[in-house]
Tab-separated table of N, CA and C in Angstrom:
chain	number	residue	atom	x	y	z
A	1	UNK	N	119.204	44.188	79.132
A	1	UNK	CA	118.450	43.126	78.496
A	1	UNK	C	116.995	43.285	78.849
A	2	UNK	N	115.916	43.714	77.706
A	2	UNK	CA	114.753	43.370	78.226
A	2	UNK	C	114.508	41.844	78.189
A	3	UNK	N	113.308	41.905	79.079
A	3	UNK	CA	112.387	40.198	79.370
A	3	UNK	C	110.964	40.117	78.470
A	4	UNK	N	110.941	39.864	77.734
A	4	UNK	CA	109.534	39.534	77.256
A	4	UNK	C	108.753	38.523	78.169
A	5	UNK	N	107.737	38.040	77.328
A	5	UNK	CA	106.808	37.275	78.504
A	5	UNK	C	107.273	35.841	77.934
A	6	UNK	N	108.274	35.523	77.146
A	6	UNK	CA	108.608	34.202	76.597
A	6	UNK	C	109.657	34.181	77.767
A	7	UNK	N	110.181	34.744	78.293
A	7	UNK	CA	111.145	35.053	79.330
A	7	UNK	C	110.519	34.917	80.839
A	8	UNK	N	109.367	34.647	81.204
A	8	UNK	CA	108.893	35.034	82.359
A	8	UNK	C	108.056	33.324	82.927
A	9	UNK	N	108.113	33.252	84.016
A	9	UNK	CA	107.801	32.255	84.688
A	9	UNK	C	106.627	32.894	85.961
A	10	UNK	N	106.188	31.941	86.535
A	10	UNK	CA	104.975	32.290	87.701
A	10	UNK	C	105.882	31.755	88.629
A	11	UNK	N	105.435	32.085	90.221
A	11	UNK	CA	106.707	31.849	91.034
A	11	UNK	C	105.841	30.519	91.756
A	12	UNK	N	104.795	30.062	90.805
A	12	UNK	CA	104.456	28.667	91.207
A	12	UNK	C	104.875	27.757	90.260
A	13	UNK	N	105.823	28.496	89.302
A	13	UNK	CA	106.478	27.546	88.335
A	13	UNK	C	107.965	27.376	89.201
A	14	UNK	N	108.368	28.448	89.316
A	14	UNK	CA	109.389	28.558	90.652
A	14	UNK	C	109.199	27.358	91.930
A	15	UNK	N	108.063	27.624	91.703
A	15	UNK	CA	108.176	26.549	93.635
A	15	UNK	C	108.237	24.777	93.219
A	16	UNK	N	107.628	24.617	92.063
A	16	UNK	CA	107.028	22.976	91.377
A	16	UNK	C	108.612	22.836	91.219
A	17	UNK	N	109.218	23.612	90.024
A	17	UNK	CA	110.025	23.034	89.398
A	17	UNK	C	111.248	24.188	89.405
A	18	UNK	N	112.098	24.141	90.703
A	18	UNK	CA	112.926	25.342	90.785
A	18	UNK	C	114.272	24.952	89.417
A	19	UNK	N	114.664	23.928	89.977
A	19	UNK	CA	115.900	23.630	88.546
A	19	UNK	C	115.759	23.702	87.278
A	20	UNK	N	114.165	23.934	86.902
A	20	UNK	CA	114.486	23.540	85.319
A	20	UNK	C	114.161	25.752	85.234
A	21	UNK	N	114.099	25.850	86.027
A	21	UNK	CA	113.534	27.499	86.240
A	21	UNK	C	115.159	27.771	86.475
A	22	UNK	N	115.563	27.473	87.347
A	22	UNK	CA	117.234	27.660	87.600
A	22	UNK	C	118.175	27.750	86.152
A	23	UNK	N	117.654	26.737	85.925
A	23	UNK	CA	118.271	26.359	84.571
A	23	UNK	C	118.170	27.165	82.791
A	24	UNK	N	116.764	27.624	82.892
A	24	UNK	CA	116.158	28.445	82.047
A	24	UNK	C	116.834	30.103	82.063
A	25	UNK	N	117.492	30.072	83.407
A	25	UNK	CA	117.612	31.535	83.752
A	25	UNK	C	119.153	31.417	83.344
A	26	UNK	N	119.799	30.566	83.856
A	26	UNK	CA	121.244	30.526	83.274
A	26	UNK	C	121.262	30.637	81.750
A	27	UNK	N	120.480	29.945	80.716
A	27	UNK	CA	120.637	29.573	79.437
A	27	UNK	C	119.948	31.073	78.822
A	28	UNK	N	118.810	31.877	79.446
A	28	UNK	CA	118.475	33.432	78.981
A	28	UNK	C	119.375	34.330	79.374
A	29	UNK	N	119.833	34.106	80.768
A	29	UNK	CA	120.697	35.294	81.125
A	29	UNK	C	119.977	36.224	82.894
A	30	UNK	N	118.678	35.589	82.263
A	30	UNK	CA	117.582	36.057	83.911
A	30	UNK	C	116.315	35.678	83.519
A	31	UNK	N	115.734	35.483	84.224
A	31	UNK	CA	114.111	34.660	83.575
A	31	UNK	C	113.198	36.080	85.128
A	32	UNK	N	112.070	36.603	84.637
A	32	UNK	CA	111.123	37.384	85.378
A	32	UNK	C	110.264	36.484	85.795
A	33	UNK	N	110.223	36.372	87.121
A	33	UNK	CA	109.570	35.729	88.055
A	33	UNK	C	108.192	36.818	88.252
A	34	UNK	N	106.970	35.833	87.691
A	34	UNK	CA	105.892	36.837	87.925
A	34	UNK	C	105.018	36.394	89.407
A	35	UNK	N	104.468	37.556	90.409
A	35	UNK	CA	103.856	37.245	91.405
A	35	UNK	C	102.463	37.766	91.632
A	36	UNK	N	101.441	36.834	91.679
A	36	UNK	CA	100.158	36.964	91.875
A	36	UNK	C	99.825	38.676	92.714
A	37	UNK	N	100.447	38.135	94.036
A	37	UNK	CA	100.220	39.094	95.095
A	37	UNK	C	101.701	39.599	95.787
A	38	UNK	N	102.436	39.821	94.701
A	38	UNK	CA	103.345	40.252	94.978
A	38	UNK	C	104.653	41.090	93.774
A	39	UNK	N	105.427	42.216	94.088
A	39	UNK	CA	105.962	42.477	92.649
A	39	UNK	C	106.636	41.725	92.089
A	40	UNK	N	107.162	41.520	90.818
A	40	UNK	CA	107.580	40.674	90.144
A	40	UNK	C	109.283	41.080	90.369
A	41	UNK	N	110.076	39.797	90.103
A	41	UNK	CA	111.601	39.861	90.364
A	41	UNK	C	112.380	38.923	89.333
A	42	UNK	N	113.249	39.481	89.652
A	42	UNK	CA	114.210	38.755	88.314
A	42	UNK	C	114.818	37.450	88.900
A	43	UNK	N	115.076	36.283	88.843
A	43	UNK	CA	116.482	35.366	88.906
A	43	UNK	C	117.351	35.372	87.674
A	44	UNK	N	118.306	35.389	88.033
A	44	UNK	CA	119.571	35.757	87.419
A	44	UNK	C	120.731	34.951	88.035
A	45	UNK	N	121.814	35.534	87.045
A	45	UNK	CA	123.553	34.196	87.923
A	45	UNK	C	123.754	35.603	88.882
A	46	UNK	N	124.678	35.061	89.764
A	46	UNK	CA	125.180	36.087	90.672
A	46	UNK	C	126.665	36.578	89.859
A	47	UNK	N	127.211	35.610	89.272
A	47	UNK	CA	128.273	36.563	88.208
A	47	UNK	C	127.809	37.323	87.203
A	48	UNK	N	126.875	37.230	86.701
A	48	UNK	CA	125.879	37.873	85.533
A	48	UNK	C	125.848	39.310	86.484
A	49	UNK	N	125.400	39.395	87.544
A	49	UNK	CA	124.777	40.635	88.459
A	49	UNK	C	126.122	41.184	88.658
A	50	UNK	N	127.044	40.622	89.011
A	50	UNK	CA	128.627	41.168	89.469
A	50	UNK	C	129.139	41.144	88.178
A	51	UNK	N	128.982	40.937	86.887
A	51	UNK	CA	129.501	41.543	85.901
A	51	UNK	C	128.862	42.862	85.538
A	52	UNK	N	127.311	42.831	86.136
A	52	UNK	CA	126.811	44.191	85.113
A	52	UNK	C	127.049	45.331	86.217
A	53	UNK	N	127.756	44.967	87.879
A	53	UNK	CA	127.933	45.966	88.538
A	53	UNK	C	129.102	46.513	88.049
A	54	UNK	N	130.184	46.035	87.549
A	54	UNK	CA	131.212	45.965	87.050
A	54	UNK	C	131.188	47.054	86.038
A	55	UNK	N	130.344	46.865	84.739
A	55	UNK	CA	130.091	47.464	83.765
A	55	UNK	C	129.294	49.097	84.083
A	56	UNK	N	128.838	49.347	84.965
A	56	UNK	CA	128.175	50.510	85.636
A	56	UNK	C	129.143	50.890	86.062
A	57	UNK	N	130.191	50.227	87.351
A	57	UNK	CA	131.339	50.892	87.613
A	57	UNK	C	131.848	51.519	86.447
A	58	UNK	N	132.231	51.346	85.287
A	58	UNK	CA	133.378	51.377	84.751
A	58	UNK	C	132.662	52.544	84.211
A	59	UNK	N	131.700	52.640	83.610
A	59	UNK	CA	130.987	53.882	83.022
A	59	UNK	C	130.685	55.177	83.580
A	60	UNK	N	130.092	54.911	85.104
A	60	UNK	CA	129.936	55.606	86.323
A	60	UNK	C	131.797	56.710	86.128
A	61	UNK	N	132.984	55.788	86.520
A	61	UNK	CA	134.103	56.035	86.357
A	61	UNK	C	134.727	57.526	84.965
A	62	UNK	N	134.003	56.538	83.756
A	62	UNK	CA	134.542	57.222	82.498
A	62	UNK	C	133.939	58.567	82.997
A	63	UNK	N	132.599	58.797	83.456
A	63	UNK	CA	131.572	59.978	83.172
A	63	UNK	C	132.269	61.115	84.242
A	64	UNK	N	132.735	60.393	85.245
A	64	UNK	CA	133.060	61.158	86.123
A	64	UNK	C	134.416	61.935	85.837
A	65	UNK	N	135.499	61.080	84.978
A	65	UNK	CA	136.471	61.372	84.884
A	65	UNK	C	136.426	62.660	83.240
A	66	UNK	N	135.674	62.551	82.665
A	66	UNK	CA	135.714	63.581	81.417
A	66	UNK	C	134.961	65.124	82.510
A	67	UNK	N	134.053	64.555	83.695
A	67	UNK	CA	133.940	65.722	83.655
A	67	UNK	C	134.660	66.512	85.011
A	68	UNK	N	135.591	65.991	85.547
A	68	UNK	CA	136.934	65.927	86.262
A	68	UNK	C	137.625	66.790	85.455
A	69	UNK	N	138.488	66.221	84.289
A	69	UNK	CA	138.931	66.934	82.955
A	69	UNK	C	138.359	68.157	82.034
A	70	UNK	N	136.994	68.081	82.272
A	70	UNK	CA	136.248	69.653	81.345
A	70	UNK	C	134.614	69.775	82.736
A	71	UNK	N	135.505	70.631	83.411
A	71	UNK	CA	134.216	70.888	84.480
A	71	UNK	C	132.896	71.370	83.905
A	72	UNK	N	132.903	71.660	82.666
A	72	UNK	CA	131.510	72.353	81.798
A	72	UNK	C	131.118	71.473	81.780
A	73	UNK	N	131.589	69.917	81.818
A	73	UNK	CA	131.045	68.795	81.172
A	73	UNK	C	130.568	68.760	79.913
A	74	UNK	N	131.086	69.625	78.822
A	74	UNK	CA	130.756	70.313	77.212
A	74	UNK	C	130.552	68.914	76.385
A	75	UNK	N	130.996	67.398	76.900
A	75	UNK	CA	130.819	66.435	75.927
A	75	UNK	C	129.657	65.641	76.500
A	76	UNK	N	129.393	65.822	77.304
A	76	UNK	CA	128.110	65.118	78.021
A	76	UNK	C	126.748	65.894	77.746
A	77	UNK	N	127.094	67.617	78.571
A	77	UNK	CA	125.642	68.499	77.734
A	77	UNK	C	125.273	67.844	76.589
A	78	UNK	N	126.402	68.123	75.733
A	78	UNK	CA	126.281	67.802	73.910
A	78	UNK	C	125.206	66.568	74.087
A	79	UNK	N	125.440	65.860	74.513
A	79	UNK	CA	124.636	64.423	74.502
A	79	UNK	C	123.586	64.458	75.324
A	80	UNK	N	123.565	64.918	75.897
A	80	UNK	CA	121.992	65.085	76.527
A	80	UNK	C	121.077	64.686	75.970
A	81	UNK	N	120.555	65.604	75.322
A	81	UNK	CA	119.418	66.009	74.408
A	81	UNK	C	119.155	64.969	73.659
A	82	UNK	N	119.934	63.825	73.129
A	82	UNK	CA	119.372	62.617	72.432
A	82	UNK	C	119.157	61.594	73.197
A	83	UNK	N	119.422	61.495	74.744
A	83	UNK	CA	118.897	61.023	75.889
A	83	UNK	C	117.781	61.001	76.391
A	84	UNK	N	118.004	62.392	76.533
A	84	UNK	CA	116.541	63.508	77.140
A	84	UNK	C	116.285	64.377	76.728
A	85	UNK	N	115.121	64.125	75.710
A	85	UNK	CA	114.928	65.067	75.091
A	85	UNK	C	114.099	66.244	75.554
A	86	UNK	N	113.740	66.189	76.195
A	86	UNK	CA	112.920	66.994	77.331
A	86	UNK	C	113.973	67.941	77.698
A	87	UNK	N	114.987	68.450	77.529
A	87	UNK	CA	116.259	69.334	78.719
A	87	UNK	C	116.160	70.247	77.666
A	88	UNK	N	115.268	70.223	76.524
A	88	UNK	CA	115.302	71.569	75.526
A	88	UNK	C	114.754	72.327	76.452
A	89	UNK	N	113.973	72.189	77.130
A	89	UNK	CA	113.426	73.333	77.881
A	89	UNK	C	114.180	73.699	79.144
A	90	UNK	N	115.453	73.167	79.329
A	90	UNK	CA	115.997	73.652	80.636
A	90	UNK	C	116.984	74.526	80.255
A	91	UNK	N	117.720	75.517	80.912
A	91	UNK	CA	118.510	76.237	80.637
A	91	UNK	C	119.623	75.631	80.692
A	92	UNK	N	120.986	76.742	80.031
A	92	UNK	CA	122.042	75.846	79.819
A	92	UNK	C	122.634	75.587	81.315
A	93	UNK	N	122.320	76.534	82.578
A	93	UNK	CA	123.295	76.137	83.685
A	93	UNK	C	122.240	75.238	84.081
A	94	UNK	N	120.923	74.810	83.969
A	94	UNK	CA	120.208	73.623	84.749
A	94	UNK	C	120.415	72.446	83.818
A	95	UNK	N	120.959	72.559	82.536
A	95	UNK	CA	121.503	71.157	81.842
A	95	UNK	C	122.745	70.889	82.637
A	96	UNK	N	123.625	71.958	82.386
A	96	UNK	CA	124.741	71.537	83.484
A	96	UNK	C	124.416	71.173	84.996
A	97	UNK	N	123.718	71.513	85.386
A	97	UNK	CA	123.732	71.055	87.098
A	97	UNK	C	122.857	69.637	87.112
A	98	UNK	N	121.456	69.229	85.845
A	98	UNK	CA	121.305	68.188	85.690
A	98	UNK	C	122.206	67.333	85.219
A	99	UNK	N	123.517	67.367	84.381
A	99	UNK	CA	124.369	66.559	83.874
A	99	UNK	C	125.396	66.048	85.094
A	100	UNK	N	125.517	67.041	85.837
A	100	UNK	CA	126.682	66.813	87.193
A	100	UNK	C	125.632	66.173	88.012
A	101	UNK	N	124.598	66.331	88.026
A	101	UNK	CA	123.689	65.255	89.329
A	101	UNK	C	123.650	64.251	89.033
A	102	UNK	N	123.215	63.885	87.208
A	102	UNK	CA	122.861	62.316	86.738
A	102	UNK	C	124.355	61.625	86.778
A	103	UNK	N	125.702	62.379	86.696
A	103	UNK	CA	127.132	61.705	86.732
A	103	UNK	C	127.178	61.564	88.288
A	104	UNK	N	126.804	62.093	89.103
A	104	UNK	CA	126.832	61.762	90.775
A	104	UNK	C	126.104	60.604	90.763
A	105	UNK	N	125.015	60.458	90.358
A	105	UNK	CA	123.713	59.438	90.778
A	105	UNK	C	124.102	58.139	90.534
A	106	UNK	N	124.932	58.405	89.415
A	106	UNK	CA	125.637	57.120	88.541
A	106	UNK	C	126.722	56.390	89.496
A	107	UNK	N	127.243	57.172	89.557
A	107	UNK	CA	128.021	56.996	90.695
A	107	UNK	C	128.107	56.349	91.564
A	108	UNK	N	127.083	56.572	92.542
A	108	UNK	CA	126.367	56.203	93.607
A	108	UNK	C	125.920	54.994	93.395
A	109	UNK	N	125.234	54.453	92.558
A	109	UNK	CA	125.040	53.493	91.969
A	109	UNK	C	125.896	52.764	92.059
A	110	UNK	N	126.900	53.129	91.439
A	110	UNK	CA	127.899	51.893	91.068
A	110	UNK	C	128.674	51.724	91.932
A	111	UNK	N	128.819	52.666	92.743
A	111	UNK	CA	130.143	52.257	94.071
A	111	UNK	C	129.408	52.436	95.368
A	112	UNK	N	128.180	52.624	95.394
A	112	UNK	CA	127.363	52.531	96.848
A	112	UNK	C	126.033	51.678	96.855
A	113	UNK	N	125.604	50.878	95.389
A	113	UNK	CA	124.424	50.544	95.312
A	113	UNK	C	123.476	51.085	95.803
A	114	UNK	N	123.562	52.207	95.654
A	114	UNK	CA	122.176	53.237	95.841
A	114	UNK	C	121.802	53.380	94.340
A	115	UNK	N	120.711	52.931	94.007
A	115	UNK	CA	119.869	52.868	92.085
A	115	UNK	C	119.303	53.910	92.507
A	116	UNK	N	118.023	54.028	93.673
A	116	UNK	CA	116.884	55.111	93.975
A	116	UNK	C	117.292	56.061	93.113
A	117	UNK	N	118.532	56.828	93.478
A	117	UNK	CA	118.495	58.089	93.591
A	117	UNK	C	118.659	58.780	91.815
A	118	UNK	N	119.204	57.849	91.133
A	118	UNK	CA	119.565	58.392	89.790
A	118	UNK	C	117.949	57.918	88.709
A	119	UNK	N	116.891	57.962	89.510
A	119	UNK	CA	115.630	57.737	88.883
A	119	UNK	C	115.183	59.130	89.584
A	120	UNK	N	115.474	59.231	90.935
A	120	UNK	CA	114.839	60.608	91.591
A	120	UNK	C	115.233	61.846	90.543
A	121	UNK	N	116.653	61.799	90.563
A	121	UNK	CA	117.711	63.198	89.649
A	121	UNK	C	116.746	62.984	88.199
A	122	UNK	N	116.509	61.705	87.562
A	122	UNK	CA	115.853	61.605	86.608
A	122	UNK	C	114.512	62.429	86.142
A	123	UNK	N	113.464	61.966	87.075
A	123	UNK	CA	112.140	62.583	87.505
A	123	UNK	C	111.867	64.250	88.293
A	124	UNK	N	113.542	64.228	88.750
A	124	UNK	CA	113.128	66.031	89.359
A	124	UNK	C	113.342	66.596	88.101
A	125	UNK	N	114.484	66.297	87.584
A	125	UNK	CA	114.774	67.237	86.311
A	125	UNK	C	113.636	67.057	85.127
A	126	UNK	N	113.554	66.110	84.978
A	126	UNK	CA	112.139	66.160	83.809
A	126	UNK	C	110.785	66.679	84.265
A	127	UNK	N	110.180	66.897	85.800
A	127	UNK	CA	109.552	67.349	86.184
A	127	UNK	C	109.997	68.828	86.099
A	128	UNK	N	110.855	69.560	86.194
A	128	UNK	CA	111.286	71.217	86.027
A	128	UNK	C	110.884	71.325	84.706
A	129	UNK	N	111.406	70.361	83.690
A	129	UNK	CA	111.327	70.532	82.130
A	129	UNK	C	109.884	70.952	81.974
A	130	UNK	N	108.842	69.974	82.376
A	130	UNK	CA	107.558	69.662	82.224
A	130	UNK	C	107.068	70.715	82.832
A	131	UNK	N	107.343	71.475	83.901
A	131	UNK	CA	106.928	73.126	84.294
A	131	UNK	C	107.358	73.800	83.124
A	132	UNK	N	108.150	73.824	83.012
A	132	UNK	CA	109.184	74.921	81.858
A	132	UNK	C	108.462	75.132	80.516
A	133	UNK	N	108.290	73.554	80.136
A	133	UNK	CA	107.321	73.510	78.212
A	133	UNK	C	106.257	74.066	78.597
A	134	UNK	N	105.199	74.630	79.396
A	134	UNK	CA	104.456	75.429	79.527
A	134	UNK	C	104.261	76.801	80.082
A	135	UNK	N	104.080	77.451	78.942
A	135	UNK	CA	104.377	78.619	79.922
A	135	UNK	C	103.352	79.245	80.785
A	136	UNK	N	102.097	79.280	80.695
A	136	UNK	CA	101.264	79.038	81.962
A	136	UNK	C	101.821	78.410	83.051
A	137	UNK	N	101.673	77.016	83.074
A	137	UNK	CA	102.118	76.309	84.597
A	137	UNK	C	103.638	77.182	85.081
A	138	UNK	N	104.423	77.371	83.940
A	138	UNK	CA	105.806	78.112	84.405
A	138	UNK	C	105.495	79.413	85.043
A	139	UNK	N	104.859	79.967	84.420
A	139	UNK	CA	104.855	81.768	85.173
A	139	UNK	C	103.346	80.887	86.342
A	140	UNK	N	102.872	80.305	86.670
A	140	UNK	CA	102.204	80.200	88.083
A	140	UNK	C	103.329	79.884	89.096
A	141	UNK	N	103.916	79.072	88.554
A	141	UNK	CA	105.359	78.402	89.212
A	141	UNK	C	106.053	79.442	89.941
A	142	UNK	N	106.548	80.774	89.262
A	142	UNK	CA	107.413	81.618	89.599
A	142	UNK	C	106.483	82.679	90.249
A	143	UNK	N	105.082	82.648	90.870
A	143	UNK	CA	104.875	84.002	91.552
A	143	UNK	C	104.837	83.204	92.962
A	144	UNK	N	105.124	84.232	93.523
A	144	UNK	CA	105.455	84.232	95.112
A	144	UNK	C	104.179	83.524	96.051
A	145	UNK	N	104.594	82.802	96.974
A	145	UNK	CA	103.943	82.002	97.804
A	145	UNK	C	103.476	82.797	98.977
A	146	UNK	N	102.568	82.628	99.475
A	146	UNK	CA	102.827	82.456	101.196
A	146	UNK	C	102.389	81.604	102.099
A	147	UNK	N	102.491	81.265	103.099
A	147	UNK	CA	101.979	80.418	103.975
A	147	UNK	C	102.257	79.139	103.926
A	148	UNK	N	101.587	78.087	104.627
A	148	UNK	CA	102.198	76.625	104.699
A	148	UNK	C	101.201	76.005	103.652
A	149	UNK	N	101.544	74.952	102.554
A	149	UNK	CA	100.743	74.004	101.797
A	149	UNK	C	101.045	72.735	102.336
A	150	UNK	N	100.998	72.416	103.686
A	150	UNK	CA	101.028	71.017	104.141
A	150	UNK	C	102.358	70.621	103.856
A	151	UNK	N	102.265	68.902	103.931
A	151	UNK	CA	103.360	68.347	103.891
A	151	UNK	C	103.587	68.136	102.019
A	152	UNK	N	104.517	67.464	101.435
A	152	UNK	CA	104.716	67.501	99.955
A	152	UNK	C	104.595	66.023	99.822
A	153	UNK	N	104.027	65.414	99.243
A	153	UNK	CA	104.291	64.010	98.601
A	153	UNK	C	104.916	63.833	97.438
A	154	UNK	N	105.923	62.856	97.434
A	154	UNK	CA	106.548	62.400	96.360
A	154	UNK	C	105.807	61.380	95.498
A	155	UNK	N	105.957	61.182	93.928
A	155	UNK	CA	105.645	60.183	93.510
A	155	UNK	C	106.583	59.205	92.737
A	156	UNK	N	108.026	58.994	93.534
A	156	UNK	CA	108.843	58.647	92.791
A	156	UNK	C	108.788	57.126	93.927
C-alpha cells in the first residue's frame, strides 16, 4: 500500500490528538507519521503487520519451494527481467546466483525479520549490472589491482 500525503499526519498531530490519529490509521490501513527532526514512521494495526508477515511468509515459501523443485530456478530467471530490468546486462549464471540470493533474502525476511538484507542483494546486483551496461567502467573494473584502497564504504 502506498501513503500519499492525504494519508500522513505530523507527530504533533500524534501527540494533540492520538485517538482520532489511532483511529484514522485503522479506517486507511496505516497513516505516515511525519517527523520534523526525525525519520518518518508508519502506525498501523498490529494484525494488519502480522497479516502482511504472513503474506511474505507464504511467498518467501512458494519461491523457495519451485526452486527446491527446478534448481535452475528456469521460472523465476524467466521473470526477472520484467522486475529488473537491469539483469539484461548480467550473465545467465549471475541471473541465476542473483535469483537464488533475492529467494534467500526473501526468506530471511519472512522467517527471521531481517528486511536489510534483500535491499543489499537488491543494490549489489544492480550495482554489477550498472558496471556491466558500460563498457568502459566494465573493462576498468576487470584490470588487475594492487595494493591497499583503504577501507570500502557502503551506501546502502
Amino acid at each position: 500500500m502506498s501513503t500519499s500525503h492525504a494519508d500522513a499526519v505530523t507527530f504533533s498531530d500524534l501527540s494533540r490528538n492520538p485517538r482520532a490519529v489511532a483511529e484514522r490509521a485503522a479506517r486507511l490501513g496505516r497513516v505516515r507519521v511525519t517527523h520534523r527532526d526525525a525519520p518518518d514512521f508508519y502506525l498501523t494495526a498490529a494484525d494488519r503487520e502480522e497479516e502482511r508477515d504472513r503474506t511474505l511468509a507464504t511467498a518467501s515459501r512458494l519461491f523457495l519451494a519451485l526452486i527446491k523443485h527446478d534448481p535452475t530456478a528456469r521460472a523465476l530467471v524467466i521473470a526477472m527481467p520484467e522486475v529488473f530490468p537491469w539483469v539484461r546486462h548480467l550473465s545467465a549464471t549471475e541471473l541465476r546466483a542473483f535469483t537464488l540470493e533475492l529467494v534467500e533474502a526473501l526468506s530471511d525476511a519472512a522467517e527471521l525479520d531481517v528486511d536489510a538484507t534483500t535491499q543489499e542483494v537488491i543494490e549489489s546486483w544492480r550495482a554489477t549490472a550498472r558496471i556491466k551496461a558500460d563498457p568502459a567502467h566494465y573493462a576498468e573494473a576487470r584490470k588487475p589491482t594492487s595494493g591497499d584502497f583503504g577501507p570500502v564504504e557502503g551506501s546502502i
